[in-house]
Structures are given as structure tokens and as C-alpha cells.
XYZ file of C-alpha atoms in Angstrom:
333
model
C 0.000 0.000 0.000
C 2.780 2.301 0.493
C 4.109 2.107 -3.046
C 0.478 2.358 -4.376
C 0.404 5.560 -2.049
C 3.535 6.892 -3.515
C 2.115 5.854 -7.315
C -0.699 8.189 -6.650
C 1.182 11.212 -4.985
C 3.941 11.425 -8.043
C 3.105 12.892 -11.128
C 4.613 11.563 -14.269
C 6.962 14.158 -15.863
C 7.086 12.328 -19.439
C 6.148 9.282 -21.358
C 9.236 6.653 -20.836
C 9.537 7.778 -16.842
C 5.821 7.246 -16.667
C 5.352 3.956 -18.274
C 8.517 2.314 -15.974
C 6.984 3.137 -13.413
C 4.168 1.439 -14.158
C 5.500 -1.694 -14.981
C 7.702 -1.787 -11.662
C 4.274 -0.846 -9.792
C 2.391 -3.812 -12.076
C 5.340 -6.128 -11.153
C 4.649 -5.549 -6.910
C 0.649 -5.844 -7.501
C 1.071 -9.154 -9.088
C 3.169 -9.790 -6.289
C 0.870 -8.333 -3.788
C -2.130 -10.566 -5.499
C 0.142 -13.642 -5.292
C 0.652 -13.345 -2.069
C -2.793 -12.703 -0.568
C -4.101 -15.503 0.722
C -0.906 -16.123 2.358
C -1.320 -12.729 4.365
C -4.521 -13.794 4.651
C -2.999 -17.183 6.536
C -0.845 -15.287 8.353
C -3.372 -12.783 9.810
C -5.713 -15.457 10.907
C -3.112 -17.914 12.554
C -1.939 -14.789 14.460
C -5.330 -13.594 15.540
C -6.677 -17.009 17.210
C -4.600 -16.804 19.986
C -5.325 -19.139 22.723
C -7.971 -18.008 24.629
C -7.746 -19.946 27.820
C -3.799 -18.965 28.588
C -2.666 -16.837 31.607
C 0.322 -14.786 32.351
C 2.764 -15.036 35.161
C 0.734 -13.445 37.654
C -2.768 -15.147 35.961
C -3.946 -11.967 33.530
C -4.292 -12.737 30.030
C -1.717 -11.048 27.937
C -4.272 -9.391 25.592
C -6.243 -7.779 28.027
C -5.127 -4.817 30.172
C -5.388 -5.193 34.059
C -8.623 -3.889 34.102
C -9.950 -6.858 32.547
C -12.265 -5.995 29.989
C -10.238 -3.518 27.785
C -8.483 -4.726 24.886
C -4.570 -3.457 24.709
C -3.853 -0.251 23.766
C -1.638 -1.511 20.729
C -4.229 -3.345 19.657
C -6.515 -0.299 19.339
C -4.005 1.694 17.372
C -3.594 -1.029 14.929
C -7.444 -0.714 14.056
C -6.488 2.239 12.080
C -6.353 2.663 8.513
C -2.553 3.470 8.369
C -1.842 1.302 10.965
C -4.072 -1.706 9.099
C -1.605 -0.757 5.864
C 1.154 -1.034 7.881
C 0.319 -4.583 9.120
C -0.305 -5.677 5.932
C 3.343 -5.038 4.804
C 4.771 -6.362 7.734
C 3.289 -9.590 7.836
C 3.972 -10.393 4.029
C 7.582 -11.189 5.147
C 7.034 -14.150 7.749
C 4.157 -15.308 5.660
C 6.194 -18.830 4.573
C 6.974 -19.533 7.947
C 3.968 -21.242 10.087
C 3.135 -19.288 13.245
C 4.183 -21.578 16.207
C 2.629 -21.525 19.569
C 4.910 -20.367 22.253
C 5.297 -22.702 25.089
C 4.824 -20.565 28.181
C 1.466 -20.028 26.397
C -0.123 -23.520 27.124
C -3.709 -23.502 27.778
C -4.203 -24.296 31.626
C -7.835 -25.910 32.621
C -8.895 -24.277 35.948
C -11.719 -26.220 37.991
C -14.815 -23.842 38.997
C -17.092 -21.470 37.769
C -14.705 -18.785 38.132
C -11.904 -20.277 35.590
C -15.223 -21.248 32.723
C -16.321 -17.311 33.351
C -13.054 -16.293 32.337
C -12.632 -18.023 29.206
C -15.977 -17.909 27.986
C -15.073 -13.313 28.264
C -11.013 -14.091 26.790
C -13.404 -16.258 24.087
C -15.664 -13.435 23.198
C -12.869 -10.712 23.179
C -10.795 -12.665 21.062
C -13.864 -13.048 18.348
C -14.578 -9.549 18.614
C -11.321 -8.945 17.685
C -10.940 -11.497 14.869
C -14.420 -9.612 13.152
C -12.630 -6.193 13.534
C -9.253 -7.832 12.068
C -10.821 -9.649 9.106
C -13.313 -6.735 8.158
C -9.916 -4.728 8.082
C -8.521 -7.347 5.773
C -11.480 -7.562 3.730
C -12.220 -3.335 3.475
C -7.881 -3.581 2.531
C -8.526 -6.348 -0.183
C -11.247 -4.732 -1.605
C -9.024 -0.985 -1.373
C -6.228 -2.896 -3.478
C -8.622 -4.103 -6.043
C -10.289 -0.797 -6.821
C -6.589 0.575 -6.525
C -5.297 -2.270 -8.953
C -8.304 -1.696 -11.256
C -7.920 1.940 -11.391
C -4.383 1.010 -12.238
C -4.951 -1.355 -14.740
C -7.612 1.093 -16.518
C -4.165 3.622 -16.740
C -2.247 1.597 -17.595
C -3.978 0.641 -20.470
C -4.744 4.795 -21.174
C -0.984 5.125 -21.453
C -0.493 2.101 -23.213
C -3.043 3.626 -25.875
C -1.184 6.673 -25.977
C 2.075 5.243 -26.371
C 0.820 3.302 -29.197
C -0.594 6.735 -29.835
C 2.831 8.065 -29.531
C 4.692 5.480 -31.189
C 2.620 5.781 -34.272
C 3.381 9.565 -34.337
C 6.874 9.365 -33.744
C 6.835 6.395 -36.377
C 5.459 9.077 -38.962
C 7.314 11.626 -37.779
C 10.637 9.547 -38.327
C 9.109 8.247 -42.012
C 8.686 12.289 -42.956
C 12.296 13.007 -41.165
C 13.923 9.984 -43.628
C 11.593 11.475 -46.389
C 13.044 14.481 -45.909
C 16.352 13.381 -45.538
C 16.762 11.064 -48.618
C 15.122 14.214 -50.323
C 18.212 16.741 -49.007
C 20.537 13.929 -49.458
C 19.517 13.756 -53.524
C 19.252 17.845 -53.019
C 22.927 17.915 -51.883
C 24.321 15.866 -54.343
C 22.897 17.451 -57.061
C 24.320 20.621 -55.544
C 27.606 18.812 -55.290
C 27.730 17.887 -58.781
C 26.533 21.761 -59.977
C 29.451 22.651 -57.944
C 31.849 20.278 -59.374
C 30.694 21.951 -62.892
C 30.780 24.848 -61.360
C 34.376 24.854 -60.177
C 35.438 23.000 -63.577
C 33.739 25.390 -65.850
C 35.669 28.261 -63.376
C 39.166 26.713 -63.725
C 38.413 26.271 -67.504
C 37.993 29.886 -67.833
C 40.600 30.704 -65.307
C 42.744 29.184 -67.728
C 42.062 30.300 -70.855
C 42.258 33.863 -69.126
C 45.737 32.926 -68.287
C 46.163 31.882 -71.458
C 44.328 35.171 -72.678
C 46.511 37.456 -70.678
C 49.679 36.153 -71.469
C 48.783 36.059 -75.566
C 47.956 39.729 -74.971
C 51.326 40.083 -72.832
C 53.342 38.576 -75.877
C 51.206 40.459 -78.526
C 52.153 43.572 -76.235
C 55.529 43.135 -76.148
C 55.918 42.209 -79.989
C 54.147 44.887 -81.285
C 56.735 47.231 -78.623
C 59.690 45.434 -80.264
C 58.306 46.009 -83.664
C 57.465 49.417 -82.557
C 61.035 49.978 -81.466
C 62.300 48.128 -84.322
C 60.463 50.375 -86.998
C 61.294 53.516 -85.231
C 64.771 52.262 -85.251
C 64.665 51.438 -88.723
C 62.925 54.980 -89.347
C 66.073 56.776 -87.930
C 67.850 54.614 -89.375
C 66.538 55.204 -92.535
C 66.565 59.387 -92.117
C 70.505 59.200 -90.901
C 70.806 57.283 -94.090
C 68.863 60.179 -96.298
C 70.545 62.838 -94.052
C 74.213 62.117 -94.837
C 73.591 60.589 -98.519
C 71.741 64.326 -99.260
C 74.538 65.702 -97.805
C 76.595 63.936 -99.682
C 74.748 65.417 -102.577
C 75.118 68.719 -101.418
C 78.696 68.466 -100.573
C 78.882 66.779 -104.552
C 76.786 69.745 -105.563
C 78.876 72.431 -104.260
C 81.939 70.587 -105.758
C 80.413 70.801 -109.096
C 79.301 74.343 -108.791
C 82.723 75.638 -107.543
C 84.323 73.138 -110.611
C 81.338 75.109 -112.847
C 82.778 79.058 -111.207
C 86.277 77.793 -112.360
C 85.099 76.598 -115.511
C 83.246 79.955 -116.188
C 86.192 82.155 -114.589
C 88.856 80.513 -116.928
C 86.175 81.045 -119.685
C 85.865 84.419 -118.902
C 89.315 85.019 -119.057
C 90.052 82.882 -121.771
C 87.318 85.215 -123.895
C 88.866 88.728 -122.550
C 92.530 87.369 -123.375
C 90.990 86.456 -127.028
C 88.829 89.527 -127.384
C 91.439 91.635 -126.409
C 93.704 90.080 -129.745
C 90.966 90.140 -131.545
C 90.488 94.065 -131.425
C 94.227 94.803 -131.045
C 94.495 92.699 -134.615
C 91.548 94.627 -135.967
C 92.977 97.828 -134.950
C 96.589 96.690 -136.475
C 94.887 95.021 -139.465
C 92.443 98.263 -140.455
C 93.562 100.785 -138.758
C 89.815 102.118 -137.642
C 87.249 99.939 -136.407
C 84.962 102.442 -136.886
C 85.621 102.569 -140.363
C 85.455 99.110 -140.811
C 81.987 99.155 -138.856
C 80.553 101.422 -141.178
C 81.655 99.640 -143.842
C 80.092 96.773 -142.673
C 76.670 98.032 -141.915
C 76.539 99.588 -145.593
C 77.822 96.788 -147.495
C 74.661 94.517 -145.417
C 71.815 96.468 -144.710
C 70.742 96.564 -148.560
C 67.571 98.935 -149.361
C 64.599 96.998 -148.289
C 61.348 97.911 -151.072
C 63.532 95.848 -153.603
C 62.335 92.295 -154.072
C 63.616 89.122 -155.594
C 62.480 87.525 -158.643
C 59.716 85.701 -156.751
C 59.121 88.412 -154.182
C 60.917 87.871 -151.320
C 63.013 89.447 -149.331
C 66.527 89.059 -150.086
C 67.656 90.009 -146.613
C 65.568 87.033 -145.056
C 66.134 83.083 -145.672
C 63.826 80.490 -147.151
C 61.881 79.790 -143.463
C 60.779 84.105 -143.600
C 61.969 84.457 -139.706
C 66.039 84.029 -140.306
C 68.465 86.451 -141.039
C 70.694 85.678 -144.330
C 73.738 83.018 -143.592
C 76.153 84.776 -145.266
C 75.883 87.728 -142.107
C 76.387 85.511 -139.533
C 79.307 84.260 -141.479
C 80.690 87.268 -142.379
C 80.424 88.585 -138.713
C 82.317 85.618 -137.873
C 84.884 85.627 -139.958
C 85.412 89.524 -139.553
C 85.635 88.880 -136.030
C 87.599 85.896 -136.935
């Protein structure tokens, strides 16, 4: 009774906690029920006590010395707790008969006064047996309503953790749902990101590749730069001394040409001066001989030729006569 009492004070703070309990209280009412009828034994071998036995001074040991009162022990044990309390206690010596002490031996006393006295020890000791086995009986029937109202709990929680079971069976079906769907999420993310990171080192790549064709183009196109503006001043030093190498030719020629012209020159003053001085020596006058000359050419000019041309003139109309030119020639010859 005192673990039923204790069953019914706690509270059950969750499911598992609850249900062990349970069992372990299930487990000491089928013991409890087992062992029943053996209490039951026990209770009624130690209430018929012999009623005709006397003490050492010739009281009987259940009664007070008053007589007629039952002991004060025996009155507290009436009690509800004290019944429960019984009941536990006597479940232990329960396999062991209850022996009758030998100082206790019933003694036969001759006269009215000894038959008196058992026929009251008699009476007490079946009022007391009623009391004890209507306390058995009100305790028996206490532990079935107790067990009953147990059982119908037990089965309550035993519906709910069915109850519970069956959630937390499709709760874990939707959890490996969900997980076999994340699982085929992740590895189709894992394979995106495989492509992913291939396509990047791809292009990483060909940028390198990029970069370092524009590098090279870069630096050819500065060596051909630097080549061509090489060959460009190359090319003008080239022009630059070969035209003044012309120049320098040039001015050779051009002084050769003033010496040239400055012996000519005095080449034609040395021979004009002979010429007149022979002119002077040959004629005497060159006056005279100029006048002489213009009259013996310039012939009168109204007179035409047989076929009316000018006599002065050649064939072509525009050309002085040959013979003038000759004659100057050889005059100044």
C-alpha cells in the first residue's frame, strides 16, 4: 500500500519515466495478489490466539489489568494506516507457520470462576478477529479498486504510447523522407558545384592563357614598334648624310662650274682683247670698218627678188641671211 500511495502522490513528468513506473508498480501488484491468501494465513493464525492462557501473575496477555479492555496496541492497529502497515509487515514471515509459544499452554482451571473467564477471553478474542478480518477484507477490496484503477491507466498510457509510437513512427518516415530528399538535393548541388568549379578553372585558364597572348602580342608589337622607329632613324641618318653627300657633290660641281666659267671668262677677254688689237693693227679704224660693214649689209629693203621675197631674209621668212652671220664671224675671226 505504500508504493500504491507513492504511485498516486507522483506525477509523471514524461512518457518513458511514466510507463517504468508502471511496470515496476504492475510487477509488486502481481506480487501483492500472489501473495494474498498467504497474508490472509498469516493474519488469521496470528489472531486465534489461545484463549484460555494466563500470564505469570494469571492476567491474560491481551487484556489490560482492568480486565475488559483490549490493549492499547491493539486499538491503534485498528487504524487505517496502521491496518496498511500490518499488511506489509506480515507479508515477510508469511512462509513460515506461526508456532505456539510454550509458556502459552492452555491451563484448565476447575470452577465457575476459571469457565467465566474463558468464555469473556473467548468473546474478546472473536470480537477482535471480526474487527481484524473486516480490516482485511475493506484492505482487499481498497487494493482491487486501486489495482483496477491502475490497470484502466495503464492501459490509457499504453493507448497513448501506441498513440505516440505511431506519431513518432510518422514523424521519423517524414524526417527519412526528408532526408533522402536533401541527401539527392545535396548531391545534385555537389555535382553543380563540381561543374561549377570545372567550368571556373576552364575559364581561369584560358584567361591565363588570354593574358599572357595579350602580354606577348604587347611586347611584340613594342619590339616592332622599337624596331620600326629604329629602322625609321635609321633610314633618315641614311637620307641625311647621302643628301649631304649630294650637297657636298653639288657644291663641288658648282665651284668646278665658277672655275670653268672664270677661266672662260678670261680665256674670252685674253681672245677679245687680240681680236680688237688685230683689228685695230689690221684696219687701222674699227669704226671705219663698222661702217663699212653696216653699208655693205643692210641693202635697201622695197627691192624684191624675182619671186618676191626678201633678199635680206632666208627660205623659213623668220632668219636672217647666212652669209651675215658668217661674215660677222669671220670679220671677227
Amino acid at each position: 500500500m505504500a508504493v500504491v500511495q507513492s504511485f498516486q502522490n507522483e506525477t509523471p513528468p514524461t512518457l518513458d519515466v511514466e510507463e517504468a513506473r508502471l511496470s515496476g508498480c504492475k510487477g509488486d501488484l502481481e506480487v501483492v495478489d500472489g501473495d494474498l491468501d498467504l497474508i490472509l494465513a498469516d493474519l488469521k493464525s496470528a489472531c486465534f490466539l489461545p484463549t484460555c492462557s494466563e500470564g505469570p501473575k494469571g492476567k491474560d496477555p491481551v487484556l489490560r489489568e482492568g480486565g475488559g479492555d483490549a490493549a492499547p496496541g491493539l486499538d491503534e492497529a485498528t487504524g487505517e494506516e496502521g491496518a496498511k502497515e500490518i499488511v506489509l509487515a506480515l507479508r515477510a514471515p508469511s512462509a513460515v507457520p506461526l508456532a505456539q509459544p510454550k509458556g502459552l499452554k492452555r491451563k484448565f482451571t476447575k470452577g465457575g470462576d476459571g469457565e467465566s473467564f474463558q468464555q469473556g477471553d473467548s468473546s474478546i478474542a472473536s470480537g477482535l478477529r471480526g474487527k481484524f478480518i473486516s480490516l482485511i477484507d475493506g484492505m482487499i477490496s481498497e487494493c482491487g479498486s486501486e489495482t483496477s484503477r491502475l490497470a484502466g491507466e495503464l492501459l490509457e498510457l499504453q493507448g497513448r504510447w501506441s498513440e505516440t509510437e505511431a506519431m513518432l513512427t510518422a514523424v521519423k518516415d517524414s524526417h527519412s523522407v526528408k532526408v533522402l530528399k536533401l541527401e539527392v538535393a545535396i548531391g545534385e548541388l555537389e555535382r553543380d558545384l563540381g561543374k561549377t568549379a570545372s567550368s571556373l578553372l576552364k575559364e581561369k585558364k584560358a584567361r591565363k592563357a588570354k593574358s599572357s597572348e595579350v602580354r606577348r602580342l604587347q611586347r611584340q608589337i613594342e619590339g616592332d614598334a622599337g624596331l620600326a622607329s629604329r629602322r625609321i632613324r635609321e633610314a633618315k641618318d641614311a637620307l641625311r648624310s647621302e643628301f649631304q653627300a649630294c650637297l657636298a657633290n653639288i657644291s663641288t660641281f658648282l665651284g668646278s662650274l665658277e672655275c670653268i666659267r672664270n677661266m672662260d671668262l678670261a680665256l674670252a677677254t685674253i681672245e677679245g682683247g687680240m681680236a680688237v688689237g688685230d683689228l685695230a693693227v689690221v684696219d687701222g679704224d674699227f669704226d671705219l670698218i663698222l661702217t663699212d660693214l653696216k653699208s655693205a649689209c643692210f641693202l635697201p629693203t622695197c627691192s624684191e627678188g624675182p619671186e618676191g621675197k626678201d633678199p635680206v631674209l632666208g627660205e623659213g621668212g623668220g632668219d636672217t641671211a647666212p652669209g651675215l652671220d658668217e661674215a660677222t664671224g669671220e670679220e671677227g675671226a
